Amino acid sequence: MANNLSPFAHRSILGRAVKDAFKKLSPRDQLKNPVMFLVYLSALLTTALFALSLFGVSENLVSSGFTLAIAVILWLTSLFSNFAEAIAEGRGKAQADSLRSSRRDVTAHKLSDPARREAVADVPGAALRRGDFFLVSAGEQIPADGEVVEGAASVDESAVTGESAPVIREAGGDRSAVTGGTTVLSDCLVVRVTQEAGQSFLDKMIAMVEGANRKKTPNEIALQILLVALSIIFVLVTASLYAYSLFSANQAGIRNPTSVVSLVALLICLAPTTIGALLSAIGIAGMSRLNQANVLAMSGRAIEAAGDTDVLLLDKTGTITLGNRQAAAFLPVDGCTEEALADAAQLSSLPDETPEGRSIVVLAKEKFGIRGRELTDRHMTFLPFTAQTRMSGVDFNGTEIRKGAADAVRAYVEAAGNPYSRQCAALVDEVARQGGTPLVVARDHKILGVIHLKDIVKDGVKERFADLRTMGIRTIMITGDNPVTAAAIAAEAGVDDFLAEATPEAKLEMIRKYQAEGHLVAMTGDGTNDAPALAQADVAVAMNSGTQAAKEAGNMVDLDSSPTKLIEIVRIGKQLLMTRGSLTTFSIANDIAKYFAIIPALFMGLYPGLGVLNIMGLHSPQSAILSALIYNALIIVALIPLALKGVKYREVPAGRLLRHNLLVYGLGGIAVPFLAIKLIDLIVAPILALV
């Protein structure tokens, strides 16, 4: 689903955006954006005034050509605003089309008794209802969202996630959810339907990525109310200026030099049209960036909350550590050499295909050049690890080697009448205090030493957490390890706090505690036991590979099922808020320059002293008005790429970031229009002289 292609680089997206820009000129669409609706009404008014001028009905204060120019610029301003929103929607619509093309109505093998695996009928997938059971075999598309109740199979989810590697879905555990529209590659599954047609995960994805169900967020609504209030104020100011101009002209005994067309131009230039035109595009683009990261947000509120999050709950495994413990050292005891310990350890690990077992063999080879014997040696008998024995090992030529948990190996040694090594006991405690996992190795009922298995902290994680701390975000590691191990890993990773031996109740209590203190909390989860905490968190990212309960409890779904995605989501949320704030600052700062362009042009006829305000040295009142309006329209187009891409976010303190953005977008918002309006005036003035 991820797509890094710029909307401007894709002709189909660009072409559709141009068409949609004209479609959005309907009054119903324009009413959704009050600020731009004011521009729309102004365009209608100036168009009507131009039409009247053709029949000799006009103010005789401005030429019909000038009125037409104002009308055209206002219509272009509306179109540019529509285009900004349409181009932001373009990528989502392209993604939605791709998803629709991958979805087809397939036949479902509906079961009456899931235990018998006998299809009672073949029905259309759309006819399945919540609670129904169906059988799906290799090569068939899964007809509906559901929960696997029997079987295990390899499933191709590329139609949803964009990842070509198949995944395993099986009954029980945290990988039992399947998505309609994905394809079974091997074996077969019995599935219970959890979502009916039209409410499936794929349907929700299509609706969200194309923006069809995008609701305005609370901050967006608040900002729009502010913009509407400013627009109303400017309407009242403009109306009062016309009345004041009329009164002053009558007092002076001259004709009022201020036309309705000019006052309309003043109103549009002073209204916050730049941010009004881009506000919707900024929100849609933020959702699109989240979609490109393969995260589906169930609401716009979620991504906005991500930007305000100041507490992150992060799983240790897969997020902070690599997820697989690795052999770090061989620690011999009681006179045994390190090489002898390594040889015994690698022999007992030869058939062990777990990452831990493979790492023991690799470490023995790297340190001592020890290579394992052939597994086909008829004199070698391997004992696999079991939950009951908690040991594994090998017997050969009358020799026994055992490797496992310290208490299990101790029982094995003492059962033969041998004492347990005190030096080994001390090493086991030391390894545990360091956050590692000790595996004890024994040969012929005698302790050889300890293997130190270590959770490997990911490269760069400590620096990443330091950046988050700079941003004012508190990081908390969630783990099932004991407190001693958890404390050691937390110290190495550089997190602010940890929750050891985490239970669903403990996670829920911690989230509520931070929320009661006024914090916004984000977390990830994939299991049914994570559902209560996900439902409580402000930003709850469920893994797509997880259970249906987790996905229903969360307000975001990570299609890649990557625990580290939460940090990226927070960055995207903060970037959205920054972009909106920066462009709002730039838009309002623009009004200062436009004020100096239009006010002198409008009222110098009544008050010649206002000429001192014409600091840009604009050629004439008409060129000043046209230049300001043209700039007002063009700046919308110029800022569309920034609205789509977002303002670059940096991990620095909030105060420093605010000062930087005020400097760039505040002072920049004042300086840029002064230069641009002057440049446009140099182009417009000669043209007006020829007309």
XYZ file of N, CA and C in Angstrom, residues 24 116 247 335 397 558 560 578 635 659:
30
model
N -15.714 20.790 -7.613
C -15.889 21.314 -6.265
C -16.382 22.764 -6.249
N -16.708 -30.428 11.321
C -16.813 -31.472 10.294
C -16.192 -31.065 8.965
N -19.198 58.630 3.673
C -19.435 59.800 4.534
C -18.366 60.871 4.284
N 37.281 -24.846 37.151
C 38.435 -25.349 36.434
C 38.200 -25.737 34.991
N 28.528 -41.839 22.668
C 29.684 -42.606 23.151
C 29.763 -42.634 24.674
N -1.438 -0.998 12.257
C -0.167 -1.020 11.525
C -0.164 -2.241 10.609
N 2.086 -3.270 8.666
C 3.371 -3.964 8.663
C 3.614 -4.734 9.948
N 2.504 20.817 13.231
C 3.457 21.875 12.888
C 3.127 22.523 11.558
N -0.053 32.362 -4.180
C 0.617 31.815 -3.000
C -0.028 30.503 -2.568
N 10.138 29.148 18.248
C 10.878 30.353 17.847
C 11.366 30.240 16.405
